[in-house]
Amino acid sequence: MTHEELVKLDHQYTLQTYGRFDVDIDHGKGARLWDLAGKEYVDFTAGIGTASVGYGNERWAKAITDQALKLGHISNLFYNQPYARLAQTLCQRSGMAGAFFGNSGAESNEGAIKLARKYSFDKYGKGRGTILTLKNSFHGRTVTTLAATGQDVFHNYFFPFTDGFRYAEPTMDGISEVAGHDVCAVMLELVQGEGGVFPMDKAFVHDLAVLCAERDWLLLVDEVQTGVGRTGTLFCFQQYGILPDAVTFAKGIAGGLPMGGFLVSERCRGVLGPGTHASTFGGNPVCAAAALEVQEILDDAALEQVAEKGQYLRRGIEALELPCLGKTRGLGLMIGVEVAEGHTNKELAAKLMDAGLLVLTAGHNVLRLLPPLTITREEIDEGLAIMARVFGE
Ligand SMILES: *Cc1c(COP(=O)(O)O)cnc(C)c1O
């Protein structure tokens, strides 16, 4: 099939909800991808942070095929080993106390929202169901997680949205302005991803955690993008010196298979009892086996390298002093690069793509880099060389 034939087929039979790049991808290895025509790309996107252990990873593929041949799916009416073992690994590595598994980031956040409302209902009864989220946040595409998302552009078309969210500036004054007796939780990303790669201030996060404890608000951390090693620790909250009541994850958890979920703290372990929450495919054995292998691959030494490689990539970009790019920011291999005035992130991303480097965009005018966490220095250097060549003139 040619690129043109594929595009025609896609346009004829699929809903055109995505503003796709005019590129198809056929296969990959490590941090490299190839399209149908055989053109090679260096990939700084990792399928929006999902292909955490790179493409064509043999250990990951073997874990999946072995589990698929053993037991592909069984439902949560029965115990299964990968589910329980994955929960154990995640809890032991994060200091959290219990896990629930679903299929996507939005579903994971919905679970955390339900957890907070149930916790509060059990203790205080009705009227305390409001969750504070931050301006410029992103929490998902379901009706409720769109409502949780603190960006007006997302609050369109699909009325009525779910009640019970208020949006705060990421400061303690901002939180005070929207606080009230109806609040049960705060939900935030520690590095706002879709919003433009903005790491939260450490003092703010610390003070917010203290306030949550004082008011008995649950602290819900959305680590759908920052989680599973992306920022150089298994979860980003581990760098902020806080222990959330719930932390959600998805994107990178199973190395590119659809999986999400959340971990809860000791005091929230019993909140969602039998019959209160469920997901038919949640914790599917094949996805859980893939996620367990991702945990093995991303051991503590690999996570340290994520932090180092992130520094190396950021310094590399800054050292190029390209006129169309500005400052870099981020944590680990979650990097935002400001785009200089007179340029747009879309235009720059398209130019890089033509030259064989895939990057993401975010926020108003930011390039976002989320390479596979197993990317090599050589692959990083290759990406930097493409940037220098395309933007150097
Ligand atoms: C991607 C993302 C989501 C939504 O995840 P889906 O799997 O698309 O539902 C939610 N929160 C954050 C922080 C994300 O980056």
Short mmCIF file of C-alpha atoms in Angstrom, two decimals, residues 17-358:
data_model
loop_
_atom_site.label_atom_id
_atom_site.label_comp_id
_atom_site.label_asym_id
_atom_site.label_seq_id
_atom_site.Cartn_x
_atom_site.Cartn_y
_atom_site.Cartn_z
CA THR A 17 -11.19 13.53 14.77
CA TYR A 18 -7.40 13.83 14.61
CA GLY A 19 -5.35 16.55 12.97
CA ARG A 20 -2.86 14.00 11.71
CA PHE A 21 0.58 14.79 10.33
CA ASP A 22 0.86 13.77 6.68
CA VAL A 23 3.07 10.84 7.63
CA ASP A 24 2.34 7.14 8.07
CA ILE A 25 4.38 4.87 10.29
CA ASP A 26 4.92 1.22 9.50
CA HIS A 27 7.47 -0.17 11.95
CA GLY A 28 10.20 0.77 14.41
CA LYS A 29 13.26 -0.31 16.37
CA GLY A 30 14.60 1.43 19.47
CA ALA A 31 13.95 5.15 18.94
CA ARG A 32 13.82 4.82 15.15
CA LEU A 33 10.75 4.52 12.93
CA TRP A 34 10.16 3.82 9.26
CA ASP A 35 7.23 4.80 7.06
CA LEU A 36 5.63 2.70 4.29
CA ALA A 37 8.01 4.11 1.71
CA GLY A 38 11.00 3.16 3.86
CA LYS A 39 11.94 6.65 5.04
CA GLU A 40 13.68 6.63 8.43
CA TYR A 41 12.80 8.89 11.39
CA VAL A 42 14.36 9.51 14.77
CA ASP A 43 11.48 9.55 17.23
CA PHE A 44 11.19 12.07 20.06
CA THR A 45 7.47 11.29 20.59
CA ALA A 46 7.28 7.64 21.75
CA GLY A 47 3.65 7.49 20.68
CA ILE A 48 2.92 10.43 23.02
CA GLY A 49 4.98 8.94 25.80
CA THR A 50 3.61 5.41 25.57
CA ALA A 51 6.41 3.46 23.88
CA SER A 52 8.51 3.85 27.02
CA VAL A 53 10.89 0.96 26.26
CA GLY A 54 11.25 1.74 22.55
CA TYR A 55 9.90 0.06 19.46
CA GLY A 56 10.41 -3.63 18.73
CA ASN A 57 11.69 -4.25 22.26
CA GLU A 58 12.28 -7.99 22.33
CA ARG A 59 11.89 -8.52 26.08
CA TRP A 60 8.59 -6.61 25.97
CA ALA A 61 7.37 -8.53 22.90
CA LYS A 62 8.27 -11.87 24.46
CA ALA A 63 6.41 -11.07 27.69
CA ILE A 64 3.34 -10.21 25.60
CA THR A 65 3.45 -13.28 23.36
CA ASP A 66 4.13 -15.65 26.25
CA GLN A 67 1.18 -14.26 28.21
CA ALA A 68 -1.10 -14.18 25.14
CA LEU A 69 -0.47 -17.88 24.56
CA LYS A 70 -1.07 -18.63 28.25
CA LEU A 71 -4.15 -16.50 28.98
CA GLY A 72 -5.27 -13.50 26.94
CA HIS A 73 -8.17 -12.32 29.07
CA ILE A 74 -10.35 -13.64 31.85
CA SER A 75 -12.21 -10.69 33.50
CA ASN A 76 -11.92 -9.43 37.03
CA LEU A 77 -14.30 -12.05 38.41
CA PHE A 78 -11.23 -14.24 38.85
CA TYR A 79 -7.79 -13.74 40.34
CA ASN A 80 -4.88 -13.64 37.92
CA GLN A 81 -1.17 -13.50 38.60
CA PRO A 82 0.07 -10.62 36.37
CA TYR A 83 -2.56 -8.30 37.89
CA ALA A 84 -1.53 -8.97 41.49
CA ARG A 85 2.20 -9.01 40.75
CA LEU A 86 2.05 -5.71 38.88
CA ALA A 87 0.17 -4.12 41.79
CA GLN A 88 2.82 -5.42 44.19
CA THR A 89 5.70 -4.05 42.11
CA LEU A 90 4.13 -0.60 41.67
CA CYS A 91 3.24 -0.30 45.37
CA GLN A 92 6.67 -1.44 46.54
CA ARG A 93 8.48 0.95 44.22
CA SER A 94 6.28 3.95 45.01
CA GLY A 95 5.34 3.62 48.69
CA MET A 96 1.65 3.52 47.79
CA ALA A 97 -0.67 0.88 49.28
CA GLY A 98 -3.04 -0.49 46.63
CA ALA A 99 -3.70 -0.50 42.87
CA PHE A 100 -6.66 -0.43 40.52
CA PHE A 101 -6.18 -1.02 36.80
CA GLY A 102 -8.14 0.35 33.86
CA ASN A 103 -7.39 1.11 30.24
CA SER A 104 -6.67 4.78 29.70
CA GLY A 105 -5.63 8.01 31.33
CA ALA A 106 -9.10 9.52 31.37
CA GLU A 107 -10.55 6.38 32.92
CA SER A 108 -7.82 6.41 35.57
CA ASN A 109 -8.61 10.01 36.49
CA GLU A 110 -12.33 9.21 36.64
CA GLY A 111 -11.43 6.48 39.13
CA ALA A 112 -9.46 8.92 41.27
CA ILE A 113 -12.37 11.39 41.14
CA LYS A 114 -14.76 8.66 42.30
CA LEU A 115 -12.32 7.71 45.06
CA ALA A 116 -12.21 11.28 46.37
CA ARG A 117 -15.99 11.74 46.28
CA LYS A 118 -16.62 8.39 47.98
CA TYR A 119 -14.00 9.07 50.65
CA SER A 120 -15.67 12.35 51.43
CA PHE A 121 -19.23 10.99 51.23
CA ASP A 122 -18.42 8.15 53.63
CA LYS A 123 -17.00 10.58 56.16
CA TYR A 124 -19.03 13.77 55.71
CA GLY A 125 -22.12 12.87 53.64
CA LYS A 126 -23.41 14.87 50.67
CA GLY A 127 -22.36 18.38 49.62
CA ARG A 128 -18.60 17.95 49.60
CA GLY A 129 -17.97 16.67 46.09
CA THR A 130 -16.03 19.55 44.51
CA ILE A 131 -12.55 18.93 43.20
CA LEU A 132 -10.10 21.75 42.61
CA THR A 133 -7.92 21.45 39.50
CA LEU A 134 -5.39 23.86 38.04
CA LYS A 135 -5.67 26.29 35.18
CA ASN A 136 -3.91 25.08 32.05
CA SER A 137 -4.26 21.44 33.20
CA PHE A 138 -5.28 18.46 31.09
CA HIS A 139 -7.03 15.44 32.55
CA GLY A 140 -8.69 13.65 29.63
CA ARG A 141 -11.43 13.58 26.99
CA THR A 142 -14.43 11.99 28.70
CA VAL A 143 -17.24 14.35 29.72
CA THR A 144 -16.09 14.38 33.36
CA THR A 145 -12.35 14.67 32.71
CA LEU A 146 -13.00 17.46 30.20
CA ALA A 147 -14.82 19.22 33.02
CA ALA A 148 -11.80 18.58 35.26
CA THR A 149 -9.48 20.06 32.63
CA GLY A 150 -8.75 23.69 33.49
CA GLN A 151 -8.73 25.11 29.96
CA ASP A 152 -11.77 26.89 28.53
CA VAL A 153 -11.10 25.62 25.00
CA PHE A 154 -12.06 22.14 26.18
CA HIS A 155 -15.40 23.27 27.63
CA ASN A 156 -17.31 23.36 24.40
CA TYR A 157 -19.99 21.51 22.40
CA PHE A 158 -20.68 18.67 24.83
CA PHE A 159 -22.93 20.34 27.38
CA PRO A 160 -23.92 19.57 30.04
CA PHE A 161 -20.52 18.88 31.57
CA THR A 162 -20.14 17.18 34.94
CA ASP A 163 -20.52 19.53 37.90
CA GLY A 164 -18.09 19.83 40.76
CA PHE A 165 -14.82 21.26 39.44
CA ARG A 166 -13.23 24.66 40.07
CA TYR A 167 -9.97 25.86 38.56
CA ALA A 168 -7.16 27.53 40.44
CA GLU A 169 -3.99 29.36 39.51
CA PRO A 170 -1.03 27.23 40.63
CA THR A 171 -0.31 29.29 43.75
CA MET A 172 -1.57 29.07 47.33
CA ASP A 173 -3.48 32.34 46.81
CA GLY A 174 -5.02 30.81 43.70
CA ILE A 175 -6.13 27.80 45.71
CA SER A 176 -7.59 29.99 48.51
CA GLU A 177 -9.65 31.92 45.98
CA VAL A 178 -11.60 28.83 44.90
CA ALA A 179 -11.50 26.83 48.16
CA GLY A 180 -14.70 26.21 50.13
CA HIS A 181 -16.63 23.85 52.38
CA ASP A 182 -17.77 21.82 49.38
CA VAL A 183 -14.24 20.69 48.43
CA CYS A 184 -13.08 17.08 48.81
CA ALA A 185 -9.87 17.00 46.76
CA VAL A 186 -7.29 18.72 44.61
CA MET A 187 -6.12 17.11 41.38
CA LEU A 188 -3.00 18.24 39.56
CA GLU A 189 -0.24 17.30 37.16
CA LEU A 190 3.25 17.90 38.60
CA VAL A 191 4.46 18.76 35.12
CA GLN A 192 1.60 20.03 32.98
CA GLY A 193 2.10 18.11 29.74
CA GLU A 194 -0.49 19.01 27.12
CA GLY A 195 -0.59 22.53 28.60
CA GLY A 196 3.00 23.17 27.49
CA VAL A 197 5.39 21.24 29.79
CA PHE A 198 5.24 23.39 32.93
CA PRO A 199 6.81 21.83 36.06
CA MET A 200 5.04 22.86 39.27
CA ASP A 201 6.91 24.89 41.84
CA LYS A 202 8.19 22.61 44.64
CA ALA A 203 7.26 24.98 47.48
CA PHE A 204 3.72 25.31 46.09
CA VAL A 205 3.27 21.54 45.89
CA HIS A 206 4.60 21.12 49.41
CA ASP A 207 2.30 23.82 50.84
CA LEU A 208 -0.64 22.38 48.91
CA ALA A 209 0.00 18.93 50.40
CA VAL A 210 0.01 20.48 53.89
CA LEU A 211 -3.27 22.30 53.21
CA CYS A 212 -4.84 19.09 51.88
CA ALA A 213 -3.90 17.28 55.08
CA GLU A 214 -5.32 20.12 57.23
CA ARG A 215 -8.63 20.24 55.37
CA ASP A 216 -8.90 16.47 54.81
CA TRP A 217 -8.90 17.02 51.04
CA LEU A 218 -7.46 14.16 49.03
CA LEU A 219 -4.36 15.00 47.01
CA LEU A 220 -4.81 13.41 43.59
CA VAL A 221 -1.79 13.49 41.31
CA ASP A 222 -2.38 12.91 37.60
CA GLU A 223 0.78 11.13 36.45
CA VAL A 224 -0.70 9.83 33.22
CA GLN A 225 2.13 11.56 31.36
CA THR A 226 4.80 12.06 34.06
CA GLY A 227 4.53 8.54 35.49
CA VAL A 228 6.43 5.31 34.91
CA GLY A 229 9.91 6.79 34.71
CA ARG A 230 9.25 9.66 32.32
CA THR A 231 10.70 12.30 34.65
CA GLY A 232 13.59 10.20 35.98
CA THR A 233 11.88 8.59 38.98
CA LEU A 234 9.16 5.94 38.80
CA PHE A 235 6.62 8.64 39.68
CA CYS A 236 7.25 12.35 39.55
CA PHE A 237 5.77 12.85 43.06
CA GLN A 238 8.84 11.06 44.42
CA GLN A 239 10.91 14.12 43.40
CA TYR A 240 8.48 16.47 45.12
CA GLY A 241 8.73 14.91 48.58
CA ILE A 242 4.98 14.27 48.87
CA LEU A 243 2.87 11.12 49.21
CA PRO A 244 -0.41 11.59 47.32
CA ASP A 245 -3.69 9.95 48.32
CA ALA A 246 -4.02 8.74 44.76
CA VAL A 247 -1.71 8.80 41.77
CA THR A 248 -2.98 7.97 38.30
CA PHE A 249 -0.95 6.55 35.44
CA ALA A 250 -1.50 5.30 31.89
CA LYS A 251 0.56 6.33 28.85
CA GLY A 252 3.91 4.58 29.44
CA ILE A 253 2.78 1.89 31.91
CA ALA A 254 2.60 -1.05 29.49
CA GLY A 255 5.14 0.16 26.92
CA GLY A 256 2.52 0.89 24.27
CA LEU A 257 -0.35 -1.46 25.11
CA PRO A 258 -3.50 0.25 26.40
CA MET A 259 -3.49 0.30 30.17
CA GLY A 260 -4.08 2.77 32.96
CA GLY A 261 -4.89 2.78 36.62
CA PHE A 262 -4.28 4.40 39.97
CA LEU A 263 -2.49 3.72 43.20
CA VAL A 264 -3.91 4.81 46.54
CA SER A 265 -2.36 5.60 49.91
CA GLU A 266 -2.88 3.44 52.98
CA ARG A 267 -5.82 5.49 54.31
CA CYS A 268 -7.69 5.22 50.99
CA ARG A 269 -7.25 1.49 50.54
CA GLY A 270 -10.73 0.54 51.69
CA VAL A 271 -12.68 3.41 50.10
CA LEU A 272 -13.72 1.67 46.89
CA GLY A 273 -15.21 -1.62 48.07
CA PRO A 274 -16.83 -4.42 46.05
CA GLY A 275 -19.29 -3.13 43.46
CA THR A 276 -18.22 0.52 43.60
CA HIS A 277 -15.78 0.53 40.70
CA ALA A 278 -14.88 -1.82 37.86
CA SER A 279 -13.46 -2.11 34.36
CA THR A 280 -14.03 -5.12 32.11
CA PHE A 281 -10.61 -5.04 30.51
CA GLY A 282 -8.86 -3.45 33.48
CA GLY A 283 -5.61 -5.18 34.33
CA ASN A 284 -5.88 -7.48 31.34
CA PRO A 285 -3.20 -10.20 31.79
CA VAL A 286 -1.38 -9.40 28.53
CA CYS A 287 -1.19 -5.68 29.34
CA ALA A 288 -0.18 -6.48 32.93
CA ALA A 289 2.56 -8.86 31.73
CA ALA A 290 3.82 -6.14 29.38
CA ALA A 291 3.76 -3.63 32.24
CA LEU A 292 5.67 -6.02 34.52
CA GLU A 293 8.38 -6.35 31.87
CA VAL A 294 8.48 -2.54 31.52
CA GLN A 295 9.07 -2.40 35.31
CA GLU A 296 11.97 -4.84 34.95
CA ILE A 297 13.51 -2.93 32.05
CA LEU A 298 13.08 0.43 33.78
CA ASP A 299 14.97 -0.55 36.93
CA ASP A 300 16.53 2.07 39.20
CA ALA A 301 19.69 2.28 37.08
CA ALA A 302 17.63 2.87 33.91
CA LEU A 303 15.64 5.59 35.69
CA GLU A 304 18.85 7.38 36.67
CA GLN A 305 19.82 7.33 33.03
CA VAL A 306 16.49 8.91 32.10
CA ALA A 307 17.43 11.92 34.22
CA GLU A 308 20.93 12.07 32.68
CA LYS A 309 19.70 11.65 29.11
CA GLY A 310 17.12 14.37 29.70
CA GLN A 311 19.86 16.77 30.82
CA TYR A 312 22.00 15.76 27.85
CA LEU A 313 19.19 16.39 25.37
CA ARG A 314 18.23 19.74 26.93
CA ARG A 315 21.81 20.97 27.05
CA GLY A 316 22.33 19.73 23.50
CA ILE A 317 19.38 21.79 22.25
CA GLU A 318 20.42 24.89 24.17
CA ALA A 319 24.01 24.57 22.93
CA LEU A 320 22.79 24.71 19.32
CA GLU A 321 21.52 28.27 19.99
CA LEU A 322 19.00 27.99 17.18
CA PRO A 323 17.31 31.32 16.41
CA CYS A 324 13.84 29.79 16.08
CA LEU A 325 13.99 28.12 19.52
CA GLY A 326 13.98 29.57 23.01
CA LYS A 327 14.42 28.15 26.50
CA THR A 328 13.93 24.50 27.42
CA ARG A 329 12.16 23.24 30.54
CA GLY A 330 10.94 19.96 31.96
CA LEU A 331 12.03 16.98 34.01
CA GLY A 332 13.84 13.87 32.79
CA LEU A 333 12.77 12.96 29.27
CA MET A 334 9.72 15.21 29.36
CA ILE A 335 11.01 18.34 27.69
CA GLY A 336 9.38 21.52 26.45
CA VAL A 337 11.20 23.82 24.05
CA GLU A 338 9.89 27.35 23.61
CA VAL A 339 9.38 28.52 20.06
CA ALA A 340 10.67 32.00 19.22
CA GLU A 341 8.30 34.74 18.08
CA GLY A 342 7.62 34.71 14.36
CA HIS A 343 7.49 30.91 14.30
CA THR A 344 4.82 28.38 15.22
CA ASN A 345 5.37 25.01 16.85
CA LYS A 346 3.30 23.33 14.10
CA GLU A 347 5.47 24.79 11.36
CA LEU A 348 8.72 23.79 13.11
CA ALA A 349 7.45 20.27 13.86
CA ALA A 350 6.52 19.82 10.19
CA LYS A 351 9.99 20.93 9.05
CA LEU A 352 11.68 18.50 11.44
CA MET A 353 9.40 15.73 10.27
CA ASP A 354 10.36 16.31 6.65
CA ALA A 355 13.99 16.03 7.68
CA GLY A 356 13.38 12.81 9.64
CA LEU A 357 12.80 13.85 13.27
CA LEU A 358 9.42 13.38 14.95
#
